[in-house]
Short mmCIF file of C-alpha atoms in Angstrom, two decimals:
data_model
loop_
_atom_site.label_atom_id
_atom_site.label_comp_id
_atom_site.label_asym_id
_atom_site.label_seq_id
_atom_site.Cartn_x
_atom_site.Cartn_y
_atom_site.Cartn_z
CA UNK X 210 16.31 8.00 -12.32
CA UNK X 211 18.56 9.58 -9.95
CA UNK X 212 20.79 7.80 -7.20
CA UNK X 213 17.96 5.39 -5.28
CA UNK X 214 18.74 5.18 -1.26
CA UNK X 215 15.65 3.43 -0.21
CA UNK X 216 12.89 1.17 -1.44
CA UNK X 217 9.77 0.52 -0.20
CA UNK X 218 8.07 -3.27 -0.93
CA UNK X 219 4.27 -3.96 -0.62
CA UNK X 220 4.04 -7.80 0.28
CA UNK X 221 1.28 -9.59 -1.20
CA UNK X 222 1.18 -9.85 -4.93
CA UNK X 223 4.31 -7.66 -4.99
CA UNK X 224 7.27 -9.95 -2.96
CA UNK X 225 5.00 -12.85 -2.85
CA UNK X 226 2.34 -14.25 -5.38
CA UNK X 227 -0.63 -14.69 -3.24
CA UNK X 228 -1.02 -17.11 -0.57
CA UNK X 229 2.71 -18.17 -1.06
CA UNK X 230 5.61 -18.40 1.69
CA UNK X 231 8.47 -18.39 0.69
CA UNK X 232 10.39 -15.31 -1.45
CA UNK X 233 11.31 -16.65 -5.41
CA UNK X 234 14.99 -17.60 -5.63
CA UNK X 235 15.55 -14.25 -8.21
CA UNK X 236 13.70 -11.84 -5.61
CA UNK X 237 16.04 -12.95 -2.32
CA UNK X 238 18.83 -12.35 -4.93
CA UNK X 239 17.22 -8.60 -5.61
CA UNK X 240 17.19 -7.56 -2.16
CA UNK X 241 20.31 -8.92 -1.13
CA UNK X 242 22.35 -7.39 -4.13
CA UNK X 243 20.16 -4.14 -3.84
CA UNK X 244 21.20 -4.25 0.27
CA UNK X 245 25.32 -4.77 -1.00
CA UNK X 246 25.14 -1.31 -2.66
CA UNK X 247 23.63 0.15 0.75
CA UNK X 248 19.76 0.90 -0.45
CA UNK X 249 17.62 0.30 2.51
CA UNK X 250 15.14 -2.11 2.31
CA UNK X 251 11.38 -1.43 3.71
CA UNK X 252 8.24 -3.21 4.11
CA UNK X 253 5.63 -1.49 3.26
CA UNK X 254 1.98 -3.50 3.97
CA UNK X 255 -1.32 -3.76 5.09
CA UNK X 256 -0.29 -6.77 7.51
CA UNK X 257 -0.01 -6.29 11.43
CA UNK X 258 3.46 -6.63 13.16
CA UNK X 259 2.09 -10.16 14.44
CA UNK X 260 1.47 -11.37 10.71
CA UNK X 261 4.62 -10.23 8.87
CA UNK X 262 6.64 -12.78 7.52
CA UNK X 263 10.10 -13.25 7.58
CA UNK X 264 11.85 -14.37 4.77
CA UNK X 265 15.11 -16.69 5.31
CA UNK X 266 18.12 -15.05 3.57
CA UNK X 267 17.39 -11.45 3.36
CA UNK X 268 16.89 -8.44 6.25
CA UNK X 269 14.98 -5.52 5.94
CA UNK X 270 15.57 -2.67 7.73
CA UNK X 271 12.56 -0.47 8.18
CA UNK X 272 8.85 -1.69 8.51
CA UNK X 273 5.75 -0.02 7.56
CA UNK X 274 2.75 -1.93 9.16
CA UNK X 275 -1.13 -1.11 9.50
CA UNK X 276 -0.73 0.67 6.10
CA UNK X 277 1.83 2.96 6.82
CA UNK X 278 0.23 3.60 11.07
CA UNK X 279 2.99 1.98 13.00
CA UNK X 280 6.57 2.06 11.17
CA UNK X 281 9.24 1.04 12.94
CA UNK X 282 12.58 -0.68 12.95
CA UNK X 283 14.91 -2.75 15.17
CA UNK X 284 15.84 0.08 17.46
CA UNK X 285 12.65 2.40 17.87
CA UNK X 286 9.27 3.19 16.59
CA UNK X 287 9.22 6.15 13.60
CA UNK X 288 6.15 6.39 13.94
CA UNK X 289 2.50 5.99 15.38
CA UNK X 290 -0.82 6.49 14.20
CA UNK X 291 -3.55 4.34 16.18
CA UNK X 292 -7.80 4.63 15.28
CA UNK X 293 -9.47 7.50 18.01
CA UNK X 294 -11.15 4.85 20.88
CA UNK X 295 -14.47 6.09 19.65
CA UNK X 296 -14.59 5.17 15.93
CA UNK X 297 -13.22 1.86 16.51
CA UNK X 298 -16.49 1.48 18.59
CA UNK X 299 -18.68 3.33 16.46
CA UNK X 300 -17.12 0.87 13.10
CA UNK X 301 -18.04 -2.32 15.26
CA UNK X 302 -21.22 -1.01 15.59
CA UNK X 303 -21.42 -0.07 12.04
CA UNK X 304 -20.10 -3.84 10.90
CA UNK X 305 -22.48 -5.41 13.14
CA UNK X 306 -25.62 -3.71 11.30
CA UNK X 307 -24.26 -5.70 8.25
CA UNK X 308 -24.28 -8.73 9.77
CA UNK X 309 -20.25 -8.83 9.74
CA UNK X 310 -17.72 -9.26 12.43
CA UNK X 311 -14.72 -7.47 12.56
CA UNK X 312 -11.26 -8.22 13.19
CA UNK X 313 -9.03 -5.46 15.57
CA UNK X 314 -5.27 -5.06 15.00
CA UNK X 315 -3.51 -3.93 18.05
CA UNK X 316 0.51 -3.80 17.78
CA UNK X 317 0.40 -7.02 19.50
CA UNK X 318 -2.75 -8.74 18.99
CA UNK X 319 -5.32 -9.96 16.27
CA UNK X 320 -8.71 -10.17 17.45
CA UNK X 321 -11.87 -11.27 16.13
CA UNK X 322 -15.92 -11.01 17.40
CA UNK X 323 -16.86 -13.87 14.79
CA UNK X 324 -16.68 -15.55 12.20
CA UNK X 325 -17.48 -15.75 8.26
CA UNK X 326 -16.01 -17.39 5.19
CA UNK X 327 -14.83 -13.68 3.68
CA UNK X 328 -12.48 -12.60 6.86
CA UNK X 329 -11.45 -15.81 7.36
CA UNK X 330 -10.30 -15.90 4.13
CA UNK X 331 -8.38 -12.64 4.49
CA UNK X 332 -6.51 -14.39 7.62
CA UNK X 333 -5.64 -16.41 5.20
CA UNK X 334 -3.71 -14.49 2.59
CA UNK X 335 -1.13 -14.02 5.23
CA UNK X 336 -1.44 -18.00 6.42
CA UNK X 337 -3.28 -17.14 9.38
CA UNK X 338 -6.55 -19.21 10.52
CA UNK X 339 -9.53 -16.69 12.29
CA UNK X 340 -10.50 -17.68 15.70
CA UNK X 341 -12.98 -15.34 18.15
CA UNK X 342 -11.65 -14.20 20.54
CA UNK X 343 -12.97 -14.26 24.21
CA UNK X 344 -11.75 -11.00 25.18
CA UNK X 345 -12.23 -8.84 22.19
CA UNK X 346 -14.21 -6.17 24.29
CA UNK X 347 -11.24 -6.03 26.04
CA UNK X 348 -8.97 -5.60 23.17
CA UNK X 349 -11.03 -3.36 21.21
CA UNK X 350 -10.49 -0.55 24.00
CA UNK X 351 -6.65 -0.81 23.71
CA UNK X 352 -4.81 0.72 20.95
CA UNK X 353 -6.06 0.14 17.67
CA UNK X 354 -4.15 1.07 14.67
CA UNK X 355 -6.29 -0.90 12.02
CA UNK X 356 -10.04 -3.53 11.60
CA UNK X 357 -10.40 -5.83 8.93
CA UNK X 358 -13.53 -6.52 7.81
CA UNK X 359 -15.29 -8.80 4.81
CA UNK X 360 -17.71 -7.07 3.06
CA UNK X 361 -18.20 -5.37 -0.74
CA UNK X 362 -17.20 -2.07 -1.92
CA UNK X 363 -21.25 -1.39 -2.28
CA UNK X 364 -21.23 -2.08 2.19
CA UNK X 365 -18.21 0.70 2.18
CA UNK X 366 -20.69 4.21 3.18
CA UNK X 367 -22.43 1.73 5.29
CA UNK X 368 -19.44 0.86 7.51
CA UNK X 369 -17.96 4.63 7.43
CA UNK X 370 -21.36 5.51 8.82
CA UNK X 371 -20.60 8.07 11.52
CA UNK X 372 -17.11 7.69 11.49
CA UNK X 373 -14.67 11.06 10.90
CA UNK X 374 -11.24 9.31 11.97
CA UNK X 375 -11.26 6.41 10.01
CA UNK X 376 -10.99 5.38 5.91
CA UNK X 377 -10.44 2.40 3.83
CA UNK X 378 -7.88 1.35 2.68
CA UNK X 379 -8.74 -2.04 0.04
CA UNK X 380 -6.50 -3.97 -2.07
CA UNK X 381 -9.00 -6.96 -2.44
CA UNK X 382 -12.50 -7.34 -3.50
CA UNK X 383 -14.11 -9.43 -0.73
CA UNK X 384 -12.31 -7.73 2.37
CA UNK X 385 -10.90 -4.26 4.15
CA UNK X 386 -8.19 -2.50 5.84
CA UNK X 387 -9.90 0.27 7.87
CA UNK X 388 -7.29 3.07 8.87
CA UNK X 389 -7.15 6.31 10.66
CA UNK X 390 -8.39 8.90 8.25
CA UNK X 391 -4.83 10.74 8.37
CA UNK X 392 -3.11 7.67 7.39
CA UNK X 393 -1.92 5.43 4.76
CA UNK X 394 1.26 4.25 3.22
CA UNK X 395 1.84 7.41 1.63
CA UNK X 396 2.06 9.07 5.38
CA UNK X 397 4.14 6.29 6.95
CA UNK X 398 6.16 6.70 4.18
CA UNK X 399 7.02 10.67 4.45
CA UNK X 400 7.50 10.10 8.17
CA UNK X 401 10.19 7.38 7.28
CA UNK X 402 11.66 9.04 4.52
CA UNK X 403 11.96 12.04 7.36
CA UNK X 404 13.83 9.67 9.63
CA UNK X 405 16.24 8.90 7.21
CA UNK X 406 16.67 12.30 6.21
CA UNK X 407 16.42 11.46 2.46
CA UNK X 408 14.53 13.19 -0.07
CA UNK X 409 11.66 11.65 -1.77
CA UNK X 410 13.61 11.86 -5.04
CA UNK X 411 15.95 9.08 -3.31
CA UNK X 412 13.39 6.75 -3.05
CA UNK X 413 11.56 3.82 -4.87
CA UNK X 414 8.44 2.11 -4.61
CA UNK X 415 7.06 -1.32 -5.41
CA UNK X 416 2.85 -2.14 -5.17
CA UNK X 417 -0.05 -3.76 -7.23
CA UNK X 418 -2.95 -2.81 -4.95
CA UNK X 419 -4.84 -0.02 -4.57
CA UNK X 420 -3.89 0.70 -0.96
CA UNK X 421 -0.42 0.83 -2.75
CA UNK X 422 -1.47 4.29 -4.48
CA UNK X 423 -0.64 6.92 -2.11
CA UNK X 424 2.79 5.11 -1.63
CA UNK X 425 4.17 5.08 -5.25
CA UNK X 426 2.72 8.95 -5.57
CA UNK X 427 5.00 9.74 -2.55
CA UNK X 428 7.79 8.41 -4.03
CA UNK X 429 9.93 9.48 -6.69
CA UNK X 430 9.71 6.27 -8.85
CA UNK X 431 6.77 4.88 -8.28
CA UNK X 432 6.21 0.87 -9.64
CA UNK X 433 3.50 -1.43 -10.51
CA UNK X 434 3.38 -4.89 -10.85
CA UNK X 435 2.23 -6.25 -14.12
CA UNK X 436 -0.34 -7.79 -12.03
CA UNK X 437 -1.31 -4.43 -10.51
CA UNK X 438 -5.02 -2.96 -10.35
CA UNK X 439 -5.24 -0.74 -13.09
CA UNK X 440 -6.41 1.79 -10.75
CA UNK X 441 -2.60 1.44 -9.66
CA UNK X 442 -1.49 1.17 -12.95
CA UNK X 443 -2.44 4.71 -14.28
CA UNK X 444 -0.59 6.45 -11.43
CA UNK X 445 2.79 4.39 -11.30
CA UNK X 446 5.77 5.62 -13.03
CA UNK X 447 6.78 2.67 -14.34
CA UNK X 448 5.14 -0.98 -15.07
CA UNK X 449 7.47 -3.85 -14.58
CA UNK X 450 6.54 -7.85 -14.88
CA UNK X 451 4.31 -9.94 -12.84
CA UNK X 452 5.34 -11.04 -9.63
CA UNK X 453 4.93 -14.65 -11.16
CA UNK X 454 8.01 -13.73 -13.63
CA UNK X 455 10.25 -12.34 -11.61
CA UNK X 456 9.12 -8.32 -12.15
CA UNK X 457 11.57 -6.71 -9.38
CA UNK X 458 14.36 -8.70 -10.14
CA UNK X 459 14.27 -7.84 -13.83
CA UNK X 460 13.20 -4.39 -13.13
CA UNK X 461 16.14 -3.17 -11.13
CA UNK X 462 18.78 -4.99 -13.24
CA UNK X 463 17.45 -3.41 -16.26
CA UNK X 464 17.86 -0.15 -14.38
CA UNK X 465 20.65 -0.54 -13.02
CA UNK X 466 20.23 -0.96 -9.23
CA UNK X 467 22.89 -3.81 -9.03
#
């Protein structure tokens, strides 16, 4: 491994066991000893700029929301990648022939056309409760960079029905991430990596879902969790423990990061 300048995190199951809040003692220790010898810290996620956490005792200093479509940090946006206006339409459409509503992630707003037990469910992965929301019409015609949507992986030609711009992007079984068709971590990541002016070499990458795979490829050293998919699992670079022991604080001491 040669001389790491930046790391990008996935959040759920990678920082945080699922449905937790708070960072483990031994992971706040990670990041803060990996910020002391000047390796920037990203988020990279599926979560929308309204839903990120923030952890007491630790910074980051780049963000990588909507699955890599709107990365940003604290003094300008790196990048933007929002759904074309007509798919979004054309994948409500498509959602409401299954019988599902659909969630739309502006930079600003979440906002749902209904309700059931599978997307409220999602919400709640990243503690947030579903509500419908009067106005979506109105939302849906802003700038979208991502839907959410509950459904199976056997609903997934169903819902890209029509739809050129868009892909999915799914790191759980009951529920979707539905991104522009150019996107994904692996893009926000190039564009930030461009920013930064560092070479892909430079960089690290921890994941455990399968919307993580196009971000450890575009790395140099790409992770898994020991609680990864195994889809996720045959591309990474490396393995290191569960998130429930600790895995990137023992993985970059043994390596030498701090």
């Amino acid at each position: 491994m040669g001389k790491i300048k930046i790391i990008f995190f996935d959040i759920d199951g990678t920082l945080l066991r699922l449905r937790a809040k708070e960072l483990s003692e031994k992971t706040v220790e990670a990041l803060n000893r990996l910020k002391a010898n000047g390796i920037r810290l990203c988020i990279a996620t599926g979560r929308t700029p309204v839903s990120l956490p923030h952890f007491s005792g630790i910074e980051f200093d780049t963000f990588l929301t909507f699955n890599g479509s709107l990365c940003y940090n604290d003094t300008e946006t790196i990048f933007s990648n929002p759904i074309s206006p007509d798919d979004v339409q054309k994948l409500i459409r498509n959602a409401d022939s299954l019988g599902r509503p659909v969630s739309v992630a502006t930079k600003s707003r979440l906002a749902a056309n209904g309700f059931d037990i599978d997307l409220s469910d999602y919400y709640s992965i990243a503690h947030l409760q579903l509500t419908v929301a009067k106005d979506f019409e109105q939302v849906s015609n802003e700038e979208v960079y991502q839907l959410l949507l509950g459904c199976r992986e056997t609903d997934y030609s169903a819902i890209l029905k029509d739809v050129d711009g868009a892909k999915i992007a799914a790191w759980w079984d009951r529920a979707v991430d539905i991104i522009p068709a150019n996107g994904g971590k692996g893009i926000g990541i190039q564009k930030v990596l461009e920013y930064y002016h560092l070479d892909k070499s430079e960089a690290l990458a921890f994941g455990d879902g399968n919307n993580d795979i196009e971000m450890l490829l575009s790395v140099g050293t790409g992770v898994a969790m020991g609680n990864a998919s195994p889809q996720l699992k045959e591309v990474a670079d490396e393995i290191c423990k569960d998130v429930a022991e600790d895995g990137i604080y023992d993985y970059c001491l043994t390596h030498g990061l701090f």
